[in-house]
Coordinates of C-alpha atoms in Angstrom, one line a residue:
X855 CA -18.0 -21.3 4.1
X856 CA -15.0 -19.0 4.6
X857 CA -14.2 -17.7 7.7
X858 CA -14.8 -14.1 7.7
X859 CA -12.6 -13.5 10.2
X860 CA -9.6 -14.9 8.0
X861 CA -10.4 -13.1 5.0
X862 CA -10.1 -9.8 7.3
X863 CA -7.4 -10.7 9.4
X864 CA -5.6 -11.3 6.3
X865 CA -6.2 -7.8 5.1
X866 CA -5.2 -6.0 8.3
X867 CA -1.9 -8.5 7.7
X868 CA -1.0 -7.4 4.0
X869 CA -1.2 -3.9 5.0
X870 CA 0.7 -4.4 7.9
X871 CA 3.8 -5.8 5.8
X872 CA 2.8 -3.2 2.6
X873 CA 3.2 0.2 5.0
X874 CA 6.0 -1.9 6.8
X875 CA 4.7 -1.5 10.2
X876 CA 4.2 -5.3 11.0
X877 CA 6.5 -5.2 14.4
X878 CA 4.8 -1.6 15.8
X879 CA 2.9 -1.9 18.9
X880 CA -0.4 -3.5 19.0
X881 CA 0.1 -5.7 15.4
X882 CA 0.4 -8.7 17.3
X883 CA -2.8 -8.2 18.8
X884 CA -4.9 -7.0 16.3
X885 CA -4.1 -9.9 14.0
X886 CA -4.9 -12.3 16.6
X887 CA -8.4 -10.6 17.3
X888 CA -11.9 -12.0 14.9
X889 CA -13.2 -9.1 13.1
X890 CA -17.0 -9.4 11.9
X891 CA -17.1 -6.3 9.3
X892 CA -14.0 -4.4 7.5
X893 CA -15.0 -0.9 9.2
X894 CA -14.2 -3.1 12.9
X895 CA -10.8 -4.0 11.7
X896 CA -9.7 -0.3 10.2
X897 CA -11.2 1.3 13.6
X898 CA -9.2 -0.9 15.7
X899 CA -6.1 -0.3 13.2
X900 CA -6.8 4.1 13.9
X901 CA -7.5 3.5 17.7
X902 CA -4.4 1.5 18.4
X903 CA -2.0 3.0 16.0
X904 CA -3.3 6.5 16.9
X905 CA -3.1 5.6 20.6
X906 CA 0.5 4.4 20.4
X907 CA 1.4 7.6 18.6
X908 CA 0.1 10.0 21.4
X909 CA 2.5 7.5 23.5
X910 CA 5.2 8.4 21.2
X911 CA 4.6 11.6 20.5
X912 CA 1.8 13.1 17.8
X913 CA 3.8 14.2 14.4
X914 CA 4.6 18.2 15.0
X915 CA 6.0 20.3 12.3
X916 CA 6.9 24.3 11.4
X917 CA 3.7 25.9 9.6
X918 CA 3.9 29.3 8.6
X919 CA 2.0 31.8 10.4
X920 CA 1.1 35.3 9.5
X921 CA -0.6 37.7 12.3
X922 CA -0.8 40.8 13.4
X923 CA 1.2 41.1 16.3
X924 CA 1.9 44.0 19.1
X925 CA 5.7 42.6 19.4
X926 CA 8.2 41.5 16.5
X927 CA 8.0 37.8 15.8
X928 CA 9.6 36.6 12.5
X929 CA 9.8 38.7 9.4
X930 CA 7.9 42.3 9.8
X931 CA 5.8 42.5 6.7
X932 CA 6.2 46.0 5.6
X933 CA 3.9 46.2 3.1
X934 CA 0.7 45.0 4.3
X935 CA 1.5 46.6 8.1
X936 CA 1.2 49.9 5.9
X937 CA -1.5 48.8 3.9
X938 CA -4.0 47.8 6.6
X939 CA -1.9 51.0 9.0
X940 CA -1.5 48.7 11.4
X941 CA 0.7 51.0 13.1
X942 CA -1.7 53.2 13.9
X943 CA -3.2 50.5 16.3
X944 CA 0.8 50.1 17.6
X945 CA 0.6 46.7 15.9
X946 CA 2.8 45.1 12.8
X947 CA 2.0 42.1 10.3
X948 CA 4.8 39.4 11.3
X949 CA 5.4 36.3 9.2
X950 CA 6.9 33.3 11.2
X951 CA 7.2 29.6 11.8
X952 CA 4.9 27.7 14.5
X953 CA 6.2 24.4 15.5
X954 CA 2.6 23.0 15.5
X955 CA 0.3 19.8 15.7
X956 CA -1.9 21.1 13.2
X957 CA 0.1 19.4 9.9
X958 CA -1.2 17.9 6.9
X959 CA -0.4 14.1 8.8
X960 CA -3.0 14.6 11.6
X961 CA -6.1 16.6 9.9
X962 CA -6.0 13.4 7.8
X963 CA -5.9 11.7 11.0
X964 CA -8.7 13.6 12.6
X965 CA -11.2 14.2 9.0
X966 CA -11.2 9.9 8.6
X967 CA -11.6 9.1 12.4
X968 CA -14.9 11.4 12.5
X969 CA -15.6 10.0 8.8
X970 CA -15.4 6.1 10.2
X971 CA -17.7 7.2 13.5
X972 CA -20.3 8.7 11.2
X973 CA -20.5 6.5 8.2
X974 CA -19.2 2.9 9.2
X975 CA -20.7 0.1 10.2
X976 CA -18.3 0.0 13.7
X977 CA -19.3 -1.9 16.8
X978 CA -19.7 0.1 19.9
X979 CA -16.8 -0.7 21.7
X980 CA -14.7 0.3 18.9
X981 CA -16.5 3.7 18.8
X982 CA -15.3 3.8 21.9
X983 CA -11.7 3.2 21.1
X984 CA -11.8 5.9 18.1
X985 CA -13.4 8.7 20.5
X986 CA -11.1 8.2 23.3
X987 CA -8.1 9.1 20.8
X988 CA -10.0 12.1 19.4
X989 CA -9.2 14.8 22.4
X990 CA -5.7 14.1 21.6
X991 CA -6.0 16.0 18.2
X992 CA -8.3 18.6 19.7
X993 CA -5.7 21.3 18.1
X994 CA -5.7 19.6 14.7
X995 CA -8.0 21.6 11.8
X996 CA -11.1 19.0 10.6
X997 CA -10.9 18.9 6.4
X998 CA -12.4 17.3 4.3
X999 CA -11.6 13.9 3.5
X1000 CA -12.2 14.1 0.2
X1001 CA -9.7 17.7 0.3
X1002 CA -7.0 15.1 1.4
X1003 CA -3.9 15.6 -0.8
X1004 CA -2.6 12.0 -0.5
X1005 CA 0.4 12.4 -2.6
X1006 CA 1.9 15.4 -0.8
X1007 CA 1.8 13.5 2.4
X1008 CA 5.7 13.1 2.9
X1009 CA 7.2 10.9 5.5
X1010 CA 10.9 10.4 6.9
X1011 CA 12.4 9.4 10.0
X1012 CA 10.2 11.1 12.9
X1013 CA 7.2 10.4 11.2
X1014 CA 7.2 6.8 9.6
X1015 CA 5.2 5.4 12.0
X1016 CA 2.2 7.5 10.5
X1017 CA 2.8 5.3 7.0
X1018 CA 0.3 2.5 8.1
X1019 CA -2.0 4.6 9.5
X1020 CA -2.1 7.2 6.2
X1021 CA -2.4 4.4 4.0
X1022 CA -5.5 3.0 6.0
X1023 CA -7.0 6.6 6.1
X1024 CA -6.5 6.7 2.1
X1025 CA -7.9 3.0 1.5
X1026 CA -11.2 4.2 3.4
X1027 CA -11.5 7.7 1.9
X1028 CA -11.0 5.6 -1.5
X1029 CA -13.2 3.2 -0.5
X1030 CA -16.4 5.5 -0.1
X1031 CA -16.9 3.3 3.2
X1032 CA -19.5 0.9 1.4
X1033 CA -21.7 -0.4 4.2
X1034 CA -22.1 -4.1 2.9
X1035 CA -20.5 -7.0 4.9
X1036 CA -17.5 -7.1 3.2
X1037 CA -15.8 -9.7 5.3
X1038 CA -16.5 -12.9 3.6
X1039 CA -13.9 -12.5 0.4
X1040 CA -13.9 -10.1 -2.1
X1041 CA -11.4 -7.5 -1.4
X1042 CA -12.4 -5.6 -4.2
X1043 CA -15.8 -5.0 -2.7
X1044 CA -14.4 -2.2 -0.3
X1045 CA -11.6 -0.4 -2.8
X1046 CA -10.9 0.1 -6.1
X1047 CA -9.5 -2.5 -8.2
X1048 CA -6.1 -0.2 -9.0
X1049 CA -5.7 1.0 -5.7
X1050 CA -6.1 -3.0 -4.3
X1051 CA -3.8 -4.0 -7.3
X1052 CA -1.1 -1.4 -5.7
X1053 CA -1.6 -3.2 -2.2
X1054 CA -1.1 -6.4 -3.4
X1055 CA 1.8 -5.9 -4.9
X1056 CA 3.4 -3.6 -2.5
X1057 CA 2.7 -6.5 -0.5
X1058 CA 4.5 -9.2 -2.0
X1059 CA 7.8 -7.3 -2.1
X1060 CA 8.0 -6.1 1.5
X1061 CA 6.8 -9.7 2.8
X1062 CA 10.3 -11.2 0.9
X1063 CA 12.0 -7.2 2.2
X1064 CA 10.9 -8.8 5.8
X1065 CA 11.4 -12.4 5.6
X1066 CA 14.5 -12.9 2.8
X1067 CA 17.0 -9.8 2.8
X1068 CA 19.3 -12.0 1.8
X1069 CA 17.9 -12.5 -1.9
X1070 CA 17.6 -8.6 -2.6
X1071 CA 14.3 -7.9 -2.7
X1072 CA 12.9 -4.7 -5.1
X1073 CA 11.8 -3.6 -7.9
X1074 CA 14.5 -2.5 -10.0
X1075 CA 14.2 -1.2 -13.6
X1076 CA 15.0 -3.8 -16.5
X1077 CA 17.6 -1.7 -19.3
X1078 CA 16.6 -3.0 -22.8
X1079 CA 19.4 -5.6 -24.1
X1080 CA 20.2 -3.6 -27.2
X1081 CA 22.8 -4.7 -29.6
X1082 CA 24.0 -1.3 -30.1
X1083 CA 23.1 1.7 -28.2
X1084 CA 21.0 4.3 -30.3
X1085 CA 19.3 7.5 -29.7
X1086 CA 16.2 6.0 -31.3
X1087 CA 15.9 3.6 -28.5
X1088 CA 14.9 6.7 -26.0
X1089 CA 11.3 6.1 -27.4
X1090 CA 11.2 2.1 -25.7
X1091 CA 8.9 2.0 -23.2
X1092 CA 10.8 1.3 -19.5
X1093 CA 10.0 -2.0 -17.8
X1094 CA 9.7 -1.8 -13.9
X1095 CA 9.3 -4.9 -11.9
X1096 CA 7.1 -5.7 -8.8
X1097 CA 9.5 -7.9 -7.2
X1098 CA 12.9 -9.1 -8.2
X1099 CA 14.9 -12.1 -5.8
X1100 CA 18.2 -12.9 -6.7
X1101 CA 20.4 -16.2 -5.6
X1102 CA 23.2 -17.8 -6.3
X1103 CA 24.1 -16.2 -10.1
X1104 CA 20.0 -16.9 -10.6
X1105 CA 16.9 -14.1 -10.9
X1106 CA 13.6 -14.3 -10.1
X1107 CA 11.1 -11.7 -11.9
X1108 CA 7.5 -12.1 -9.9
X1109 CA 4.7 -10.0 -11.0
X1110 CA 1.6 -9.2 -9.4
X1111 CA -1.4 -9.3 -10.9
X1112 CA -4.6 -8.8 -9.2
X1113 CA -8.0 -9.2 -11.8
X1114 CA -11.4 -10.0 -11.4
X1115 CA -10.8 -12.6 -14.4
X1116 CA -7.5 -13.7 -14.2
X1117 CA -8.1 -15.8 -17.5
X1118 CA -9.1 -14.5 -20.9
X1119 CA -11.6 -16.5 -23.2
X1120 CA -10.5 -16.6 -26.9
X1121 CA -13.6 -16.4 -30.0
X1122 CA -13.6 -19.9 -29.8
X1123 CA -14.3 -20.0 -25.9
X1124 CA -10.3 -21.5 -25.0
X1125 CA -9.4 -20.0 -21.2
X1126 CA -5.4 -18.6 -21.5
X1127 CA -3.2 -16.6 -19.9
X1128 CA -3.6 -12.9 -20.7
X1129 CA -1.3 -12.7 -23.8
X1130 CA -0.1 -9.1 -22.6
X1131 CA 0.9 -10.5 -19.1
X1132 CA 2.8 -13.3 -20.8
X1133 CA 4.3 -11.1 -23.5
X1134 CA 5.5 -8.5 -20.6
X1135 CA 6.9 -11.1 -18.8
X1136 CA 8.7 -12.7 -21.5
X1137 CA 10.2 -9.0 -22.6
X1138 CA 11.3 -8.9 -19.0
X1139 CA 13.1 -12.1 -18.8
X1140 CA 14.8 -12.2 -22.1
X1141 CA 16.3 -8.8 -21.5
X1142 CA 17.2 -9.3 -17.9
X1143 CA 18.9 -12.4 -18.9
X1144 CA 22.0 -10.6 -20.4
X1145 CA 24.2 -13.9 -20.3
X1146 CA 21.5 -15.6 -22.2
X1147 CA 22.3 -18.7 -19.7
X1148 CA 18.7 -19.4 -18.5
X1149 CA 19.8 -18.0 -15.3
X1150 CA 16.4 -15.6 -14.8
X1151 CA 12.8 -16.7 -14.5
X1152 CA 9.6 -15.4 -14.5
X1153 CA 6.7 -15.5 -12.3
X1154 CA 3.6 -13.9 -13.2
X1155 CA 1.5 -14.3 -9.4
X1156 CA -2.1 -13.7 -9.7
X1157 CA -4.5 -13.4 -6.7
X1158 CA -6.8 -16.1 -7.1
X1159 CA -10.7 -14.9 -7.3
X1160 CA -13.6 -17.7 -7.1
X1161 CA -13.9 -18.9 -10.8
X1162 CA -13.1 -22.4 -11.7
X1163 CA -10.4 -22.4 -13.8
X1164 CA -7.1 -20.6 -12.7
X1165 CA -4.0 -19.7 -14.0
X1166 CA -1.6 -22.7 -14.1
X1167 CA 1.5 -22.3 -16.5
X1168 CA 4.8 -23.8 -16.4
X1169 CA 6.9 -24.0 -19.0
X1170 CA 10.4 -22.6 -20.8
X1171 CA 10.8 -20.9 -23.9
X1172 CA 14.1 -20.3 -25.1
X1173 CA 16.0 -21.4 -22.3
X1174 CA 14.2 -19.2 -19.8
X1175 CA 11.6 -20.8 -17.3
X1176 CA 8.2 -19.0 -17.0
X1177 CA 4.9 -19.4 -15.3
X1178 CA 1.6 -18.2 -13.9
X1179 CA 0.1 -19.4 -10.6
X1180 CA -2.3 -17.9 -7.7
X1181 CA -2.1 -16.8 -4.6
X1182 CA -5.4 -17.9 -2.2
X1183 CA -6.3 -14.8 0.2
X1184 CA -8.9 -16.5 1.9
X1185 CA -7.0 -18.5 3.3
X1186 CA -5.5 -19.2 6.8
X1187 CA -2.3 -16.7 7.1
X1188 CA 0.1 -19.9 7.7
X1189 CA -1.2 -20.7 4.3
X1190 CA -0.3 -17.6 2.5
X1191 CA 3.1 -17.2 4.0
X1192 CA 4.2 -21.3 2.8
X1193 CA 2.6 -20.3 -1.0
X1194 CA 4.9 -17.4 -0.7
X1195 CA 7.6 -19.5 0.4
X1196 CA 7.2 -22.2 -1.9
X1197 CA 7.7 -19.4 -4.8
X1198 CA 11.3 -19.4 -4.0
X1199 CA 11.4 -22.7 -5.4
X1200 CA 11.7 -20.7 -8.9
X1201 CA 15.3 -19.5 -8.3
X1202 CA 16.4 -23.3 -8.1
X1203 CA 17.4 -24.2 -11.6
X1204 CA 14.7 -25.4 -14.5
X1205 CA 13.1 -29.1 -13.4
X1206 CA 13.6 -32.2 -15.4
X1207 CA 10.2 -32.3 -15.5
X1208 CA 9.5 -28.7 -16.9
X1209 CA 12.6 -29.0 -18.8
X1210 CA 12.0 -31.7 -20.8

C-alpha cells in the first residue's frame, strides 16, 4: 500500500519548489502535516498562503475608474459629460486611477476559494481556515473561475509571493475539482496530463535552481551546429531544454518526460524507448556538443507510472553518453531528493562500464 499521505505531501512539495516559494511562511508546516484527499492539501495551501499575505499586505494596484463626479478627479471626459449633459445636474464624467484591491490577482483569489468551499471534498476544519480568510477580500469582485485569464496574470517584485498561490488556483480551475480520492498515486487523476507535464518539469529545474546554483541551472536554447550559416536554416525547428547543469568543461541535458506509458510496444510486441524522445535528445546533444569531445550528456527523466517494465537506458553513441531512467513520486520525499541527486552523477565523465 502507498501511503497516501506521501503521494500528497509530495505534491504540495513539487509545487512548492516549481512556483519557488519553498521557504515562505507556513511551507514547513504544511509539508510536515498528513493529508487524506488532494482538496485538504490545496485548502490548507490558500488558507495559509492567503493568510500570510493579509500579514504582508494583500496585492493592490491602479485600475481605471470612470464616474461621474461633482468635483474634478483625473481627466474630465468632455465628450460623454455633454453627451449624457451631465452639467446640467452640476456633475462631469472624470476618468482616473484607483489604487485598489480589486486586481485581476485577488478575484482569482476569491472565485477559487468560494469554488474549493462549494465543490471540494475539504474537511471541516479546513472550511474553516478558507472562510476565515474570505472577509479579508470582501472588496475584491467574485468572477468566474472559468473567466480567469491565467496568462495575463503578471507578477514582479511586490507581488511574487502570489506565484504559488495562482498556480494552485489554476491547477484546481484546470482540474474541474474531480471528487474521487485522488491521494493514493496517480497525479494525473486531478489535472491534465500537459498541464502536470509543465509541473514536472518546472519542477526539476527549480529543485537544482534551489539546491545547485553552482552548476547553472536553466533551460537555455540549443543553436543548430551548422557548418555554414544559411538563410535556409531559418526554417529548423528551435530546441529548448528543460534543464541544462553544467561542471567542470562537462553538460548535462535532462528532460522531463511525464507519460502514462513511458514505453512504446513495437508490431512485434518489443517495449523501447520512445524513438522521438531518443532522437530529440540525441539532436540535442550532438549539437550542444560543439567540441565534439563527449563533454555533454543526455538524460531523458521520465516519471515513473505503475507498469512493469520502465525505462532503463544507458549507453553512448558517438562519443556522447545518453540515457533514460525514472523518477518514483510515490515515494518518501528523502527519496526523491537522493534520485535527484544521484542524477548528477551524469556530469562525471562516461564509466568504464558504459564506455566499454
Amino acid at each position: 500500500m502507498i501511503d497516501r499521505s506521501i503521494a500528497i505531501r509530495n505534491v504540495y512539495m513539487m509545487l512548492a519548489y516549481a512556483f519557488g516559494e519553498l521557504r515562505s511562511t507556513g511551507t514547513a508546516r504544511i509539508a510536515a502535516e498528513e493529508f487524506d484527499h488532494l482538496h485538504d492539501l490545496l485548502a490548507e495551501i490558500l488558507a495559509v498562503g492567503v493568510g500570510s499575505q493579509v500579514k504582508r499586505g494583500l496585492h493592490r494596484d491602479y485600475l481605471a475608474r470612470s464616474e461621474e463626479l461633482a468635483t474634478v478627479r483625473g481627466r474630465i471626459d468632455v465628450t460623454r459629460s455633454v453627451g449624457a449633459r451631465t452639467l446640467t445636474r452640476g456633475r462631469l464624467i472624470c476618468d482616473f486611477d484607483e489604487y485598489e484591491v480589486d486586481t485581476p490577482h485577488n478575484q482569482a483569489l476569491k472565485s477559487v476559494i468560494i469554488l474549493l468551499l462549494r465543490h471540494g471534498e475539504v474537511k471541516e476544519s479546513r472550511r474553516d481556515g478558507l472562510r476565515r480568510v474570505l472577509p479579508y477580500l470582501d472588496e475584491v469582485t467574485l468572477i468566474s473561475p472559468r473567466s480567469i485569464r491565467w496568462d495575463a496574470l503578471t507578477y514582479h517584485r511586490s507581488n511574487a509571493s502570489y506565484r504559488l498561490l495562482l498556480g494552485v488556483c489554476e491547477l484546481i480551475v484546470r482540474g474541474l475539482l474531480p471528487t474521487e480520492d485522488t491521494g493514493a498515486a496517480r497525479l494525473s487523476e486531478w489535472m491534465s496530463d500537459e498541464a502536470m507535464s509543465k509541473l514536472y518539469e518546472r519542477f526539476l529545474r527549480q529543485y537544482y535552481v534551489l539546491h545547485h546554483p553552482e552548476l547553472s541551472p536553466g533551460a537555455p536554447m540549443i543553436a543548430w551546429d551548422l557548418d555554414s550559416p544559411s538563410l535556409l536554416s531559418a526554417h529548423l525547428p528551435s530546441m529548448q531544454t528543460d534543464v541544462t547543469l553544467r561542471r567542470g568543461g562537462r553538460t548535462l541535458i535532462v528532460d522531463a518526460k511525464y507519460y502514462k506509458q513511458n514505453l512504446q510496444e513495437s508490431q512485434y510486441g518489443k517495449e523501447t524507448i520512445h524513438s522521438g524522445n531518443l532522437y530529440q535528445m540525441l539532436a540535442y546533444v550532438k549539437n550542444e556538443d560543439t567540441a565534439h569531445d563527449g563533454g555533454v550528456a543526455g538524460l531523458l527523466l521520465y516519471a515513473q507510472t505503475d507498469a512493469d517494465a520502465q525505462p532503463d537506458l544507458d549507453v553512448v553513441i558517438q562519443g556522447n553518453r545518453i540515457g533514460a531512467q525514472t523518477l518514483d513520486l510515490n515515494q518518501p520525499w528523502a527519496s526523491i531528493a537522493a534520485r535527484l541527486e544521484a542524477v548528477l552523477d551524469w556530469l562525471d565523465p562516461v564509466p568504464e562500464a558504459v564506455a566499454s
